[in-house]
PDB file of C-alpha atoms in Angstrom:
ATOM      1  CA  MET G  20      25.497 -13.780   4.949  1.00 40.00           C
ATOM      2  CA  TRP G  21      23.427 -10.603   4.727  1.00 46.00           C
ATOM      3  CA  GLY G  22      20.150 -12.523   4.861  1.00 46.00           C
ATOM      4  CA  ASN G  23      20.882 -13.689   8.400  1.00 42.00           C
ATOM      5  CA  ARG G  24      20.828 -10.114   9.689  1.00 39.00           C
ATOM      6  CA  ARG G  25      17.261  -9.419   8.523  1.00 43.00           C
ATOM      7  CA  LYS G  26      14.326 -10.511  10.607  1.00 41.00           C
ATOM      8  CA  LYS G  27      11.231 -11.588   8.735  1.00 45.00           C
ATOM      9  CA  LYS G  28       7.936 -10.565  10.251  1.00 53.00           C
ATOM     10  CA  VAL G  29       5.827 -13.565  11.225  1.00 52.00           C
ATOM     11  CA  THR G  30       2.240 -12.812  10.374  1.00 67.00           C
ATOM     12  CA  GLN G  31      -0.636 -14.357  12.269  1.00 86.00           C
ATOM     13  CA  ILE G  32      -3.771 -14.730  10.151  1.00 88.00           C
ATOM     14  CA  ASP G  33      -6.847 -13.657  12.097  1.00 88.00           C
ATOM     15  CA  SER G  34      -9.153 -13.431   9.060  1.00 92.00           C
ATOM     16  CA  LEU G  35      -9.134 -15.259   5.735  1.00 93.00           C
ATOM     17  CA  ILE G  36     -11.006 -14.489   2.524  1.00 95.00           C
ATOM     18  CA  GLY G  37     -10.972 -17.740   0.549  1.00 95.00           C
ATOM     19  CA  LYS G  38     -10.133 -18.099  -3.149  1.00 94.00           C
ATOM     20  CA  ASP G  39     -13.731 -18.601  -4.294  1.00 94.00           C
ATOM     21  CA  THR G  40     -15.082 -15.734  -2.180  1.00 96.00           C
ATOM     22  CA  VAL G  41     -16.105 -12.329  -3.589  1.00 97.00           C
ATOM     23  CA  ILE G  42     -16.817  -9.542  -1.131  1.00 97.00           C
ATOM     24  CA  THR G  43     -18.560  -6.406  -2.358  1.00 97.00           C
ATOM     25  CA  GLY G  44     -18.129  -3.570   0.127  1.00 97.00           C
ATOM     26  CA  ASP G  45     -15.483  -2.122   2.405  1.00 97.00           C
ATOM     27  CA  VAL G  46     -13.496  -4.325   4.792  1.00 96.00           C
ATOM     28  CA  GLN G  47     -12.180  -3.026   8.127  1.00 96.00           C
ATOM     29  CA  PHE G  48      -9.903  -5.274  10.147  1.00 95.00           C
ATOM     30  CA  THR G  49      -7.270  -5.571  12.850  1.00 94.00           C
ATOM     31  CA  GLY G  50      -4.580  -8.207  13.182  1.00 94.00           C
ATOM     32  CA  GLY G  51      -3.742 -10.271  10.113  1.00 95.00           C
ATOM     33  CA  LEU G  52      -5.973 -10.447   7.046  1.00 96.00           C
ATOM     34  CA  HIS G  53      -5.118 -12.881   4.233  1.00 97.00           C
ATOM     35  CA  ILE G  54      -6.963 -12.567   0.913  1.00 97.00           C
ATOM     36  CA  ASP G  55      -7.055 -15.379  -1.636  1.00 97.00           C
ATOM     37  CA  GLY G  56     -10.345 -14.215  -3.177  1.00 97.00           C
ATOM     38  CA  LYS G  57     -11.669 -10.919  -4.518  1.00 98.00           C
ATOM     39  CA  VAL G  58     -12.690  -7.752  -2.666  1.00 98.00           C
ATOM     40  CA  LYS G  59     -14.602  -5.029  -4.522  1.00 98.00           C
ATOM     41  CA  GLY G  60     -14.241  -2.228  -1.995  1.00 97.00           C
ATOM     42  CA  ASN G  61     -11.756  -0.475   0.244  1.00 97.00           C
ATOM     43  CA  ILE G  62      -9.583  -2.317   2.774  1.00 97.00           C
ATOM     44  CA  VAL G  63      -8.815  -0.359   5.954  1.00 96.00           C
ATOM     45  CA  ALA G  64      -6.955  -1.082   9.193  1.00 94.00           C
ATOM     46  CA  ALA G  65      -6.243   1.391  11.995  1.00 88.00           C
ATOM     47  CA  GLU G  66      -2.906   3.181  11.506  1.00 83.00           C
ATOM     48  CA  ASP G  67      -1.404   2.296  14.887  1.00 85.00           C
ATOM     49  CA  SER G  68      -2.754  -1.255  14.995  1.00 88.00           C
ATOM     50  CA  GLY G  69       0.308  -2.982  13.514  1.00 90.00           C
ATOM     51  CA  SER G  70      -2.114  -4.918  11.302  1.00 95.00           C
ATOM     52  CA  VAL G  71      -0.872  -6.812   8.249  1.00 96.00           C
ATOM     53  CA  LEU G  72      -2.705  -7.396   4.981  1.00 97.00           C
ATOM     54  CA  THR G  73      -1.480 -10.291   2.834  1.00 97.00           C
ATOM     55  CA  LEU G  74      -2.748 -10.637  -0.727  1.00 98.00           C
ATOM     56  CA  SER G  75      -1.952 -13.966  -2.369  1.00 97.00           C
ATOM     57  CA  GLU G  76      -1.067 -14.500  -6.019  1.00 97.00           C
ATOM     58  CA  GLN G  77      -4.682 -15.272  -6.960  1.00 97.00           C
ATOM     59  CA  GLY G  78      -6.130 -12.471  -4.779  1.00 97.00           C
ATOM     60  CA  VAL G  79      -7.646  -9.288  -6.230  1.00 98.00           C
ATOM     61  CA  ILE G  80      -8.598  -5.987  -4.596  1.00 98.00           C
ATOM     62  CA  GLU G  81     -10.619  -3.413  -6.523  1.00 98.00           C
ATOM     63  CA  GLY G  82     -10.473  -0.390  -4.234  1.00 97.00           C
ATOM     64  CA  GLU G  83      -8.260   1.659  -1.980  1.00 97.00           C
ATOM     65  CA  VAL G  84      -5.973  -0.021   0.552  1.00 97.00           C
ATOM     66  CA  ARG G  85      -5.044   1.824   3.809  1.00 96.00           C
ATOM     67  CA  VAL G  86      -3.053  -0.380   6.184  1.00 96.00           C
ATOM     68  CA  PRO G  87       0.040  -0.199   8.409  1.00 96.00           C
ATOM     69  CA  ASN G  88       1.773  -3.206   6.759  1.00 96.00           C
ATOM     70  CA  VAL G  89       1.120  -5.069   3.531  1.00 97.00           C
ATOM     71  CA  ILE G  90       2.517  -8.034   1.614  1.00 97.00           C
ATOM     72  CA  LEU G  91       1.193  -8.048  -1.946  1.00 98.00           C
ATOM     73  CA  ASN G  92       1.526 -10.881  -4.421  1.00 97.00           C
ATOM     74  CA  GLY G  93      -1.759 -10.381  -6.268  1.00 97.00           C
ATOM     75  CA  LYS G  94      -3.585  -7.614  -8.142  1.00 98.00           C
ATOM     76  CA  VAL G  95      -4.688  -4.261  -6.697  1.00 98.00           C
ATOM     77  CA  ILE G  96      -6.728  -1.815  -8.755  1.00 98.00           C
ATOM     78  CA  GLY G  97      -6.575   1.363  -6.679  1.00 97.00           C
ATOM     79  CA  ASN G  98      -4.189   3.382  -4.544  1.00 97.00           C
ATOM     80  CA  VAL G  99      -2.252   1.737  -1.713  1.00 97.00           C
ATOM     81  CA  TYR G 100      -1.451   3.771   1.444  1.00 96.00           C
ATOM     82  CA  VAL G 101       0.910   2.067   3.890  1.00 95.00           C
ATOM     83  CA  ALA G 102       2.104   3.714   7.108  1.00 93.00           C
ATOM     84  CA  GLU G 103       4.937   1.273   7.844  1.00 93.00           C
ATOM     85  CA  ASN G 104       6.129  -1.505   5.496  1.00 95.00           C
ATOM     86  CA  VAL G 105       5.255  -2.587   1.958  1.00 97.00           C
ATOM     87  CA  GLU G 106       6.461  -5.851   0.458  1.00 97.00           C
ATOM     88  CA  LEU G 107       5.769  -6.373  -3.234  1.00 98.00           C
ATOM     89  CA  ALA G 108       6.335 -10.001  -4.189  1.00 97.00           C
ATOM     90  CA  VAL G 109       7.085 -11.384  -7.670  1.00 97.00           C
ATOM     91  CA  SER G 110       3.459 -11.533  -8.877  1.00 97.00           C
ATOM     92  CA  ALA G 111       2.313  -8.198  -7.419  1.00 98.00           C
ATOM     93  CA  ARG G 112       0.408  -6.040  -9.931  1.00 98.00           C
ATOM     94  CA  ILE G 113      -0.704  -2.611  -8.734  1.00 98.00           C
ATOM     95  CA  PHE G 114      -2.735  -0.286 -10.916  1.00 98.00           C
ATOM     96  CA  GLY G 115      -2.560   2.891  -8.851  1.00 97.00           C
ATOM     97  CA  ASN G 116      -0.165   4.871  -6.694  1.00 97.00           C
ATOM     98  CA  VAL G 117       1.727   3.400  -3.741  1.00 97.00           C
ATOM     99  CA  TYR G 118       2.311   5.702  -0.739  1.00 96.00           C
ATOM    100  CA  TYR G 119       4.897   4.082   1.521  1.00 95.00           C
ATOM    101  CA  ASN G 120       7.400   4.589   4.305  1.00 94.00           C
ATOM    102  CA  VAL G 121       9.580   1.495   3.705  1.00 95.00           C
ATOM    103  CA  ILE G 122       9.266  -0.649   0.581  1.00 95.00           C
ATOM    104  CA  GLU G 123      10.730  -3.968  -0.561  1.00 97.00           C
ATOM    105  CA  MET G 124      10.085  -4.905  -4.169  1.00 96.00           C
ATOM    106  CA  ALA G 125      10.944  -8.223  -5.819  1.00 96.00           C
ATOM    107  CA  MET G 126      12.045  -8.432  -9.429  1.00 96.00           C
ATOM    108  CA  GLY G 127       8.915  -8.999 -11.487  1.00 95.00           C
ATOM    109  CA  ALA G 128       6.547  -6.933  -9.321  1.00 97.00           C
ATOM    110  CA  GLU G 129       4.689  -4.171 -11.204  1.00 96.00           C
ATOM    111  CA  VAL G 130       3.465  -0.759 -10.120  1.00 97.00           C
ATOM    112  CA  ASN G 131       1.454   0.992 -12.819  1.00 97.00           C
ATOM    113  CA  GLY G 132       1.377   4.334 -11.051  1.00 95.00           C
ATOM    114  CA  SER G 133       3.726   6.301  -8.825  1.00 95.00           C
ATOM    115  CA  LEU G 134       5.790   5.253  -5.840  1.00 95.00           C
ATOM    116  CA  ILE G 135       5.504   8.095  -3.329  1.00 95.00           C
ATOM    117  CA  HIS G 136       7.563   8.140  -0.152  1.00 92.00           C
ATOM    118  CA  SER G 137       5.679   9.501   2.852  1.00 85.00           C
ATOM    119  CA  GLY G 138       8.340   9.799   5.525  1.00 69.00           C
ATOM    120  CA  ASP G 139       5.983  11.312   8.073  1.00 54.00           C
ATOM    121  CA  ASN G 140       4.449   7.849   8.828  1.00 46.00           C
ATOM    122  CA  THR G 141       0.893   9.157   8.489  1.00 47.00           C
ATOM    123  CA  GLY G 142       0.012   6.939   5.563  1.00 45.00           C
ATOM    124  CA  LYS G 143      -1.802   9.930   4.082  1.00 50.00           C
ATOM    125  CA  PRO G 144      -0.801  11.107   0.633  1.00 49.00           C
ATOM    126  CA  PRO G 145       1.170  14.312   0.264  1.00 50.00           C
ATOM    127  CA  LEU G 146      -0.381  17.109  -1.729  1.00 45.00           C
ATOM    128  CA  PRO G 147      -0.187  16.565  -5.485  1.00 49.00           C
ATOM    129  CA  LEU G 148       2.693  18.161  -7.370  1.00 48.00           C
ATOM    130  CA  GLU G 149       0.243  20.499  -9.140  1.00 49.00           C
ATOM    131  CA  HIS G 150      -0.568  22.036  -5.755  1.00 46.00           C
ATOM    132  CA  ASP G 151       3.108  22.864  -5.130  1.00 50.00           C
ATOM    133  CA  ALA G 152       3.442  24.482  -8.566  1.00 52.00           C
ATOM    134  CA  LYS G 153       0.347  26.639  -7.974  1.00 54.00           C
ATOM    135  CA  GLU G 154       1.632  27.701  -4.551  1.00 57.00           C
ATOM    136  CA  ASN G 155       4.995  28.690  -6.042  1.00 55.00           C
ATOM    137  CA  GLU G 156       3.230  30.753  -8.735  1.00 60.00           C
ATOM    138  CA  LYS G 157       1.184  32.562  -6.062  1.00 58.00           C
ATOM    139  CA  LYS G 158       4.306  33.327  -4.024  1.00 55.00           C
ATOM    140  CA  GLN G 159       6.085  34.717  -7.074  1.00 59.00           C
ATOM    141  CA  GLU G 160       3.072  36.920  -7.939  1.00 62.00           C
ATOM    142  CA  THR G 161       2.876  38.350  -4.408  1.00 59.00           C
ATOM    143  CA  GLU G 162       6.622  38.985  -4.287  1.00 60.00           C
ATOM    144  CA  SER G 163       6.543  40.952  -7.574  1.00 57.00           C
TER     145      SER G 163
END
């Protein structure tokens, strides 16, 4: 009943990194990128591009991910910054922080880091909590 009301995004694959492929270096893309292999580097798509990164169950990314939309079902070692939508499937394993606007997480997915909501849609991380504490201390000192 409820499932009929949700629309699933159909993702066109413009680029494919095959399961036996290892790329060392940063990857910049637009459109749909599907990774079955391994990328040792950062993955970046323009914020307003509507691009979608899909990482399959056997896919691995060792680096930072900065994309508008992502569907993860593999392993990411690094922070993930998503301006729009994050979908973490059953086999997703993230070793780093996830900065998101909207997130969907299946039972079994793992995030070994923090989930940080960034409601401003910039995809950029907010200042660390330590920064806020230091600012509050400075304000209290100046007010005294």
